[in-house]
Amino acid sequence: MDRSIKIAPSILASDFANFGLECEAIEAEGCDWVHVDVMDGHFVPNITFGPATCAAIRPHIKTVMDVHLMIAPVDGFLKDFADAGADVLTIHAEAGPHLHRSLQYIRDLGCKAGVALNPSTPASAIEYVIDLIDLVCVMTVNPGFGGQKFIHSQVAKVEQLRAMIGERPIHIEIDGGITPQTAPLMAAAGADVLVAGSAVFKGGSVTNPAPYGENIRAIRSAAQAACK
Ligand code: DX5
Ligand code: ZN
Protein backbone atom coordinates (compact mmCIF):
# COMPACT_ATOMS: atom_id res chain seq x y z
CA MET A 1 0.00 0.00 0.00
CA ASP A 2 1.10 3.53 -0.73
CA ARG A 3 1.98 5.11 2.60
CA SER A 4 3.57 8.18 1.07
CA ILE A 5 2.15 11.56 2.07
CA LYS A 6 -0.97 12.50 0.12
CA ILE A 7 -2.51 15.97 0.19
CA ALA A 8 -6.31 16.11 -0.03
CA PRO A 9 -7.64 19.67 -0.33
CA SER A 10 -11.14 20.11 1.10
CA ILE A 11 -13.37 21.95 -1.34
CA LEU A 12 -15.25 23.28 1.69
CA ALA A 13 -12.73 26.13 1.50
CA SER A 14 -13.14 26.64 -2.25
CA ASP A 15 -15.51 28.86 -4.26
CA PHE A 16 -18.89 27.08 -4.08
CA ALA A 17 -19.94 28.72 -7.37
CA ASN A 18 -17.00 27.07 -9.15
CA PHE A 19 -16.54 23.54 -7.78
CA GLY A 20 -15.62 21.99 -11.12
CA LEU A 21 -12.97 24.57 -11.93
CA GLU A 22 -11.65 24.49 -8.36
CA CYS A 23 -11.17 20.69 -8.52
CA GLU A 24 -9.36 21.02 -11.85
CA ALA A 25 -7.17 23.79 -10.44
CA ILE A 26 -6.04 21.90 -7.32
CA GLU A 27 -5.31 18.79 -9.37
CA ALA A 28 -3.30 20.81 -11.89
CA GLU A 29 -1.41 22.27 -8.92
CA GLY A 30 -0.45 18.83 -7.63
CA CYS A 31 -2.94 17.54 -5.06
CA ASP A 32 -3.32 13.78 -4.66
CA TRP A 33 -6.96 13.38 -3.62
CA VAL A 34 -9.99 15.73 -3.54
CA HIS A 35 -11.83 15.81 -0.19
CA VAL A 36 -15.57 16.49 -0.38
CA ASP A 37 -17.33 17.45 2.89
CA VAL A 38 -21.03 16.59 3.09
CA MET A 39 -22.87 18.09 6.08
CA ASP A 40 -26.52 17.68 7.04
CA GLY A 41 -27.25 20.38 9.64
CA HIS A 42 -28.16 17.58 12.06
CA PHE A 43 -25.10 15.44 12.79
CA VAL A 44 -23.06 18.63 12.46
CA PRO A 45 -24.26 22.24 12.81
CA ASN A 46 -23.76 23.18 9.16
CA ILE A 47 -25.17 22.22 5.75
CA THR A 48 -23.15 21.88 2.55
CA PHE A 49 -24.54 19.79 -0.32
CA GLY A 50 -25.65 16.30 -1.27
CA PRO A 51 -25.25 13.55 -3.88
CA ALA A 52 -26.38 15.63 -6.87
CA THR A 53 -23.55 18.09 -6.28
CA CYS A 54 -21.08 15.23 -5.85
CA ALA A 55 -22.22 13.76 -9.17
CA ALA A 56 -21.76 17.15 -10.83
CA ILE A 57 -18.24 17.49 -9.42
CA ARG A 58 -17.16 13.96 -10.34
CA PRO A 59 -16.25 14.55 -14.02
CA HIS A 60 -13.87 17.30 -12.90
CA ILE A 61 -11.84 14.95 -10.65
CA LYS A 62 -9.18 12.67 -12.17
CA THR A 63 -7.56 11.59 -8.89
CA VAL A 64 -9.52 10.22 -5.93
CA MET A 65 -12.92 11.54 -4.89
CA ASP A 66 -12.81 11.25 -1.11
CA VAL A 67 -16.29 11.85 0.28
CA HIS A 68 -16.60 12.62 4.00
CA LEU A 69 -20.18 12.11 5.13
CA MET A 70 -21.07 14.10 8.23
CA ILE A 71 -24.65 12.93 8.16
CA ALA A 72 -26.87 10.78 10.36
CA PRO A 73 -28.62 8.49 9.78
CA VAL A 74 -26.33 7.71 6.87
CA ASP A 75 -27.32 4.28 5.55
CA GLY A 76 -30.20 5.49 3.38
CA PHE A 77 -27.88 7.79 1.45
CA LEU A 78 -24.88 5.53 0.87
CA LYS A 79 -26.06 4.22 -2.50
CA ASP A 80 -26.73 7.77 -3.73
CA PHE A 81 -23.14 8.82 -2.93
CA ALA A 82 -21.71 5.63 -4.46
CA ASP A 83 -23.77 6.28 -7.61
CA ALA A 84 -22.45 9.86 -7.60
CA GLY A 85 -18.98 8.40 -8.15
CA ALA A 86 -17.29 8.47 -4.74
CA ASP A 87 -14.08 6.44 -4.60
CA VAL A 88 -13.88 6.60 -0.80
CA LEU A 89 -16.97 6.89 1.40
CA THR A 90 -16.19 7.83 4.99
CA ILE A 91 -18.86 7.71 7.67
CA HIS A 92 -18.63 8.72 11.31
CA ALA A 93 -18.35 6.07 13.99
CA GLU A 94 -20.70 8.22 16.07
CA ALA A 95 -23.34 8.54 13.34
CA GLY A 96 -25.31 5.39 14.03
CA PRO A 97 -25.62 2.17 16.00
CA HIS A 98 -24.64 -0.26 13.24
CA LEU A 99 -21.21 0.76 12.03
CA HIS A 100 -20.28 -2.80 11.02
CA ARG A 101 -23.33 -3.13 8.78
CA SER A 102 -22.79 0.30 7.18
CA LEU A 103 -19.15 -0.50 6.35
CA GLN A 104 -20.10 -3.82 4.77
CA TYR A 105 -22.67 -1.98 2.68
CA ILE A 106 -20.13 0.62 1.49
CA ARG A 107 -17.85 -2.15 0.24
CA ASP A 108 -20.79 -3.96 -1.36
CA LEU A 109 -21.44 -0.72 -3.26
CA GLY A 110 -17.90 -0.90 -4.65
CA CYS A 111 -16.36 1.96 -2.67
CA LYS A 112 -13.44 2.06 -0.26
CA ALA A 113 -14.80 2.30 3.28
CA GLY A 114 -13.64 4.89 5.78
CA VAL A 115 -14.49 5.61 9.42
CA ALA A 116 -14.08 9.09 10.89
CA LEU A 117 -13.48 9.57 14.61
CA ASN A 118 -14.50 12.78 16.39
CA PRO A 119 -11.92 14.25 18.77
CA SER A 120 -13.66 12.68 21.77
CA THR A 121 -13.95 9.20 20.21
CA PRO A 122 -11.24 6.69 21.16
CA ALA A 123 -9.10 4.76 18.68
CA SER A 124 -10.71 1.58 20.04
CA ALA A 125 -13.94 2.48 18.18
CA ILE A 126 -12.51 0.73 15.11
CA GLU A 127 -11.18 -2.34 16.93
CA TYR A 128 -13.93 -4.71 15.82
CA VAL A 129 -14.35 -3.30 12.31
CA ILE A 130 -10.67 -2.95 11.45
CA ASP A 131 -10.81 -5.60 8.74
CA LEU A 132 -13.76 -3.85 7.07
CA ILE A 133 -12.06 -0.51 6.54
CA ASP A 134 -9.67 1.02 4.02
CA LEU A 135 -9.24 4.34 5.84
CA VAL A 136 -9.57 5.85 9.29
CA CYS A 137 -10.04 9.61 9.46
CA VAL A 138 -8.91 11.32 12.65
CA MET A 139 -10.78 14.57 13.17
CA THR A 140 -8.43 17.19 14.54
CA VAL A 141 -11.28 19.69 14.88
CA ASN A 142 -14.92 19.17 15.79
CA PRO A 143 -16.59 18.55 12.43
CA GLY A 144 -18.82 21.19 10.87
CA PHE A 145 -16.62 24.08 9.82
CA GLY A 146 -13.35 24.85 8.12
CA GLY A 147 -10.73 27.16 9.57
CA GLN A 148 -10.77 25.82 13.14
CA LYS A 149 -7.83 25.30 15.45
CA PHE A 150 -5.96 21.97 15.39
CA ILE A 151 -6.55 19.83 18.50
CA HIS A 152 -3.14 18.54 19.60
CA SER A 153 -4.44 15.69 21.77
CA GLN A 154 -5.16 13.76 18.56
CA VAL A 155 -1.47 13.09 17.90
CA ALA A 156 -1.52 10.31 20.51
CA LYS A 157 -4.63 8.81 18.87
CA VAL A 158 -2.83 8.60 15.53
CA GLU A 159 0.11 6.82 17.18
CA GLN A 160 -2.33 4.31 18.71
CA LEU A 161 -4.08 3.75 15.39
CA ARG A 162 -0.78 3.27 13.58
CA ALA A 163 0.13 0.50 16.04
CA MET A 164 -3.34 -1.12 15.77
CA ILE A 165 -3.23 -1.11 11.97
CA GLY A 166 0.18 -2.75 11.64
CA GLU A 167 0.62 -4.06 8.10
CA ARG A 168 -3.05 -3.82 7.17
CA PRO A 169 -3.68 -1.73 4.02
CA ILE A 170 -5.49 1.08 5.85
CA HIS A 171 -4.87 4.78 5.29
CA ILE A 172 -4.71 7.15 8.26
CA GLU A 173 -6.24 10.47 7.22
CA ILE A 174 -6.17 13.67 9.26
CA ASP A 175 -8.90 16.27 8.89
CA GLY A 176 -8.92 19.74 10.41
CA GLY A 177 -6.44 22.51 11.06
CA ILE A 178 -3.69 21.02 8.88
CA THR A 179 -0.96 23.55 7.99
CA PRO A 180 2.79 23.29 7.34
CA GLN A 181 3.15 23.61 11.12
CA THR A 182 0.74 20.81 12.16
CA ALA A 183 1.24 18.39 9.24
CA PRO A 184 4.67 17.18 10.46
CA LEU A 185 3.24 16.13 13.84
CA MET A 186 0.75 13.87 12.13
CA ALA A 187 3.13 12.53 9.51
CA ALA A 188 5.58 11.56 12.25
CA ALA A 189 2.75 9.85 14.16
CA GLY A 190 1.90 7.72 11.11
CA ALA A 191 -0.67 9.59 9.02
CA ASP A 192 -0.47 9.43 5.22
CA VAL A 193 -3.50 11.43 3.95
CA LEU A 194 -3.62 15.08 5.01
CA VAL A 195 -6.86 16.98 4.40
CA ALA A 196 -6.44 20.74 4.24
CA GLY A 197 -9.05 23.34 3.37
CA SER A 198 -8.05 26.84 4.40
CA ALA A 199 -4.32 26.14 4.18
CA VAL A 200 -4.57 25.06 0.52
CA PHE A 201 -7.07 27.57 -0.86
CA LYS A 202 -5.76 30.70 0.89
CA GLY A 203 -4.40 33.34 -1.42
CA GLY A 204 -5.54 31.70 -4.66
CA SER A 205 -8.53 31.44 -6.98
CA VAL A 206 -9.48 29.65 -10.19
CA THR A 207 -8.01 32.56 -12.13
CA ASN A 208 -4.89 32.66 -9.93
CA PRO A 209 -4.24 29.03 -8.95
CA ALA A 210 -0.46 29.23 -8.39
CA PRO A 211 -0.88 29.83 -4.61
CA TYR A 212 -2.72 26.49 -4.40
CA GLY A 213 0.40 24.74 -5.67
CA GLU A 214 2.68 26.66 -3.33
CA ASN A 215 0.41 25.81 -0.38
CA ILE A 216 0.22 22.11 -1.32
CA ARG A 217 3.99 21.88 -1.70
CA ALA A 218 4.57 23.62 1.65
CA ILE A 219 2.34 21.14 3.50
CA ARG A 220 3.79 18.15 1.65
CA SER A 221 7.43 19.03 2.17
CA ALA A 222 6.91 19.81 5.87
CA ALA A 223 5.18 16.45 6.33
CA GLN A 224 7.75 14.50 4.31
CA ALA A 225 10.60 15.97 6.33
CA ALA A 226 9.00 14.54 9.48
CA CYS A 227 8.67 11.02 8.04
CA LYS A 228 12.40 10.33 7.95
C1 DX5 B 1 -14.52 19.87 8.92
C2 DX5 B 1 -14.22 19.25 7.58
C3 DX5 B 1 -12.84 19.50 7.09
C4 DX5 B 1 -12.54 20.94 6.89
C5 DX5 B 1 -11.07 21.17 7.04
O1 DX5 B 1 -15.75 19.44 9.39
O2 DX5 B 1 -14.40 17.85 7.64
O3 DX5 B 1 -12.54 18.76 5.95
O4 DX5 B 1 -12.96 21.44 5.68
O5 DX5 B 1 -10.85 22.54 6.93
P1 DX5 B 1 -9.54 23.25 7.46
O6 DX5 B 1 -8.38 22.63 6.76
O7 DX5 B 1 -9.79 24.67 7.12
O8 DX5 B 1 -9.49 22.99 8.95
ZN1 ZN C 1 -13.67 16.50 6.00
Coordinates of N, CA, C and O in Angstrom, one line a residue, residues 158-219:
V158 N -3.4 9.1 16.8 CA -2.8 8.6 15.5 C -1.7 7.6 15.8 O -1.6 6.5 15.1
E159 N -0.9 7.8 16.8 CA 0.1 6.8 17.2 C -0.5 5.5 17.6 O -0.1 4.4 17.1
Q160 N -1.6 5.5 18.3 CA -2.3 4.3 18.7 C -2.9 3.6 17.5 O -2.8 2.4 17.4
L161 N -3.5 4.4 16.6 CA -4.1 3.8 15.4 C -3.0 3.1 14.5 O -3.2 2.0 14.0
R162 N -1.9 3.8 14.4 CA -0.8 3.3 13.6 C -0.3 1.9 14.1 O -0.1 1.0 13.3
A163 N -0.3 1.8 15.4 CA 0.1 0.5 16.0 C -1.0 -0.6 15.8 O -0.7 -1.7 15.5
M164 N -2.2 -0.2 16.0 CA -3.3 -1.1 15.8 C -3.4 -1.6 14.3 O -3.7 -2.8 14.1
I165 N -3.1 -0.8 13.4 CA -3.2 -1.1 12.0 C -2.1 -2.0 11.5 O -2.4 -2.9 10.7
G166 N -0.9 -1.9 12.0 CA 0.2 -2.7 11.6 C 0.4 -2.8 10.1 O 0.5 -1.7 9.5
E167 N 0.4 -3.9 9.5 CA 0.6 -4.1 8.1 C -0.7 -4.0 7.3 O -0.6 -4.2 6.1
R168 N -1.8 -3.8 7.9 CA -3.0 -3.8 7.2 C -3.0 -2.6 6.2 O -2.5 -1.6 6.5
P169 N -3.7 -2.8 5.0 CA -3.7 -1.7 4.0 C -4.8 -0.7 4.3 O -5.8 -0.6 3.7
I170 N -4.5 0.1 5.4 CA -5.5 1.1 5.9 C -4.8 2.4 5.9 O -3.8 2.6 6.6
H171 N -5.4 3.4 5.2 CA -4.9 4.8 5.3 C -5.3 5.4 6.6 O -6.4 5.2 7.1
I172 N -4.4 6.3 7.1 CA -4.7 7.2 8.3 C -4.8 8.6 7.7 O -3.8 9.1 7.2
E173 N -6.0 9.1 7.8 CA -6.2 10.5 7.2 C -6.5 11.4 8.4 O -7.1 11.1 9.4
I174 N -6.0 12.6 8.2 CA -6.2 13.7 9.3 C -7.0 14.8 8.7 O -6.7 15.2 7.6
D175 N -8.0 15.3 9.4 CA -8.9 16.3 8.9 C -9.1 17.4 9.9 O -9.8 17.1 10.9
G176 N -8.6 18.6 9.6 CA -8.9 19.7 10.4 C -7.7 20.5 10.9 O -6.8 19.9 11.6
G177 N -7.5 21.7 10.5 CA -6.4 22.5 11.1 C -5.1 22.1 10.6 O -4.0 22.4 11.2
I178 N -5.0 21.4 9.4 CA -3.7 21.0 8.9 C -3.0 22.2 8.2 O -3.6 22.9 7.3
T179 N -1.8 22.5 8.5 CA -1.0 23.5 8.0 C 0.5 23.0 7.9 O 0.7 21.9 8.4
P180 N 1.4 23.8 7.3 CA 2.8 23.3 7.3 C 3.3 23.1 8.8 O 4.3 22.4 9.0
Q181 N 2.7 23.7 9.7 CA 3.2 23.6 11.1 C 2.6 22.3 11.8 O 3.3 21.7 12.6
T182 N 1.3 22.0 11.5 CA 0.7 20.8 12.2 C 0.9 19.5 11.4 O 1.0 18.4 12.0
A183 N 1.1 19.6 10.1 CA 1.2 18.4 9.2 C 2.4 17.5 9.7 O 2.2 16.3 9.8
P184 N 3.6 18.1 10.1 CA 4.7 17.2 10.5 C 4.4 16.3 11.7 O 4.8 15.2 11.8
L185 N 3.6 16.9 12.6 CA 3.2 16.1 13.8 C 2.5 14.9 13.5 O 2.7 13.8 14.0
M186 N 1.6 15.0 12.5 CA 0.7 13.9 12.1 C 1.5 12.9 11.2 O 1.3 11.7 11.3
A187 N 2.3 13.4 10.4 CA 3.1 12.5 9.5 C 4.1 11.7 10.4 O 4.2 10.5 10.2
A188 N 4.7 12.3 11.4 CA 5.6 11.6 12.3 C 4.8 10.5 13.1 O 5.4 9.5 13.4
A189 N 3.6 10.8 13.4 CA 2.7 9.8 14.2 C 2.2 8.7 13.3 O 1.7 7.7 13.8
G190 N 2.3 8.8 12.0 CA 1.9 7.7 11.1 C 0.8 8.0 10.1 O 0.3 7.1 9.4
A191 N 0.4 9.3 10.0 CA -0.7 9.6 9.0 C -0.1 9.6 7.6 O 1.1 10.0 7.4
D192 N -0.9 9.3 6.6 CA -0.5 9.4 5.2 C -1.4 10.3 4.4 O -0.9 10.8 3.3
V193 N -2.6 10.5 4.7 CA -3.5 11.4 3.9 C -3.8 12.7 4.8 O -4.3 12.6 5.9
L194 N -3.4 13.8 4.3 CA -3.6 15.1 5.0 C -4.7 15.9 4.3 O -4.4 16.4 3.2
V195 N -5.8 16.1 4.9 CA -6.9 17.0 4.4 C -6.5 18.4 4.8 O -6.1 18.7 6.0
A196 N -6.7 19.3 3.9 CA -6.4 20.7 4.2 C -7.4 21.6 3.4 O -7.4 21.5 2.2
G197 N -8.1 22.4 4.1 CA -9.0 23.3 3.4 C -8.4 24.7 3.3 O -7.9 25.1 2.3
S198 N -8.5 25.5 4.4 CA -8.0 26.8 4.4 C -6.6 27.0 4.0 O -6.2 27.9 3.2
A199 N -5.8 26.0 4.4 CA -4.3 26.1 4.2 C -3.9 25.9 2.7 O -2.9 26.3 2.3
V200 N -4.8 25.2 2.0 CA -4.6 25.1 0.5 C -5.2 26.2 -0.3 O -4.5 26.7 -1.2
F201 N -6.4 26.6 0.0 CA -7.1 27.6 -0.9 C -6.7 29.0 -0.6 O -7.1 29.9 -1.4
K202 N -6.0 29.3 0.5 CA -5.8 30.7 0.9 C -4.9 31.4 -0.2 O -3.9 30.8 -0.6
G203 N -5.2 32.6 -0.5 CA -4.4 33.3 -1.4 C -4.6 33.1 -2.9 O -4.1 33.8 -3.7
G204 N -5.4 32.0 -3.2 CA -5.5 31.7 -4.7 C -7.0 31.8 -5.1 O -7.9 32.1 -4.3
S205 N -7.2 31.5 -6.4 CA -8.5 31.4 -7.0 C -8.4 30.7 -8.3 O -7.3 30.3 -8.7
V206 N -9.6 30.4 -8.9 CA -9.5 29.6 -10.2 C -8.7 30.4 -11.3 O -8.2 29.9 -12.2
T207 N -8.7 31.8 -11.1 CA -8.0 32.6 -12.1 C -6.6 32.8 -11.7 O -5.8 33.3 -12.5
N208 N -6.3 32.5 -10.4 CA -4.9 32.7 -9.9 C -4.5 31.4 -9.1 O -4.5 31.5 -7.8
P209 N -4.4 30.3 -9.7 CA -4.2 29.0 -9.0 C -2.8 28.7 -8.4 O -2.7 27.8 -7.6
A210 N -1.8 29.5 -8.8 CA -0.5 29.2 -8.4 C -0.3 29.1 -6.9 O 0.4 28.2 -6.4
P211 N -1.0 30.0 -6.1 CA -0.9 29.8 -4.6 C -1.3 28.5 -4.1 O -0.8 27.9 -3.1
Y212 N -2.3 27.8 -4.8 CA -2.7 26.5 -4.4 C -1.5 25.5 -4.4 O -1.3 24.7 -3.5
G213 N -0.8 25.6 -5.5 CA 0.4 24.7 -5.7 C 1.4 25.0 -4.6 O 2.0 24.1 -4.0
E214 N 1.7 26.3 -4.4 CA 2.7 26.7 -3.3 C 2.2 26.1 -2.0 O 3.0 25.6 -1.2
N215 N 0.9 26.3 -1.7 CA 0.4 25.8 -0.4 C 0.5 24.3 -0.3 O 0.9 23.7 0.8
I216 N 0.1 23.6 -1.3 CA 0.2 22.1 -1.3 C 1.7 21.7 -1.1 O 1.9 20.8 -0.3
R217 N 2.6 22.3 -1.8 CA 4.0 21.9 -1.7 C 4.5 22.2 -0.3 O 5.3 21.4 0.2
A218 N 4.1 23.3 0.3 CA 4.6 23.6 1.6 C 4.1 22.6 2.7 O 4.9 22.2 3.5
I219 N 2.9 22.2 2.6 CA 2.3 21.1 3.5 C 3.1 19.8 3.3 O 3.5 19.1 4.2

